[in-house]
Amino acid sequence: ERSLRTFINGRLAARCPYDDAPLRDSSGPLLLGANPSWESYLKGAIDQVRLHKRELTEAEIRGMFERGR
């Protein structure tokens, strides 16, 4: 099952399944913690966001966190 995963401090915190359709390209901004159309915004802070061109294993993500990268 393919899924988008969220990691906090190097550990898997959430998983959201999605189908095999590719993610769409968009000319709009990437919004994290906000949905302006619903006037919904994160009450807090987001730090150290990373996007990768390939799927990383949980071990790779944990290793990057432990090395401080």
Coordinates of C-alpha atoms in Angstrom, one line a residue:
E1 CA 0.0 0.0 0.0
R2 CA 1.4 3.4 -1.0
S3 CA 1.1 6.1 1.6
L4 CA 2.3 9.6 2.5
R5 CA 4.1 9.4 5.8
T6 CA 4.8 12.0 8.5
F7 CA 7.8 11.5 10.8
I8 CA 8.4 13.4 14.0
N9 CA 11.9 13.2 15.5
G10 CA 12.8 10.4 13.2
R11 CA 9.9 8.2 14.1
L12 CA 6.8 7.4 12.0
A13 CA 3.9 9.5 13.4
A14 CA 1.2 9.2 10.7
R15 CA 0.4 7.4 7.5
C16 CA -2.2 8.4 4.9
P17 CA -2.9 5.9 2.1
Y18 CA -3.3 7.1 -1.5
D19 CA -3.9 5.4 -4.8
D20 CA -1.4 4.8 -7.5
A21 CA -2.2 8.1 -9.3
P22 CA 0.9 10.3 -9.4
L23 CA 0.9 13.5 -7.4
R24 CA 0.0 16.4 -9.6
D25 CA 2.2 19.2 -10.6
S26 CA 0.9 22.5 -9.5
S27 CA 1.9 26.1 -10.2
G28 CA 0.5 27.1 -6.8
P29 CA 2.5 27.2 -3.5
L30 CA 3.0 24.1 -1.4
L31 CA 1.1 24.7 1.8
L32 CA 2.0 22.9 5.0
G33 CA -0.2 23.5 8.0
A34 CA -2.7 25.7 6.2
N35 CA -5.9 25.4 4.2
P36 CA -6.8 29.0 3.3
S37 CA -10.0 27.9 1.5
W38 CA -11.4 26.7 4.9
E39 CA -9.5 29.3 6.9
S40 CA -7.8 26.5 8.8
Y41 CA -4.3 27.1 10.0
L42 CA -1.9 25.2 12.3
K43 CA -1.6 26.6 15.7
G44 CA 2.1 25.9 16.3
A45 CA 5.3 25.7 14.5
I46 CA 6.7 23.4 11.7
D47 CA 10.5 23.0 11.7
Q48 CA 12.9 21.1 9.4
V49 CA 10.7 20.1 6.5
R50 CA 12.3 18.0 3.8
L51 CA 11.0 16.7 0.5
H52 CA 12.8 13.9 -1.3
K53 CA 12.6 12.8 -5.0
R54 CA 12.4 9.2 -3.9
E55 CA 10.8 7.2 -1.1
L56 CA 13.1 6.8 1.9
T57 CA 13.0 3.9 4.2
E58 CA 12.2 4.4 7.9
A59 CA 15.8 3.5 8.7
E60 CA 17.1 6.2 6.4
I61 CA 14.9 8.8 7.9
R62 CA 15.8 7.7 11.5
G63 CA 19.5 7.8 10.6
M64 CA 19.2 11.4 9.2
F65 CA 17.5 12.5 12.4
E66 CA 20.0 10.8 14.7
R67 CA 22.9 12.4 12.7
G68 CA 21.3 15.8 12.9
R69 CA 20.9 16.2 9.1

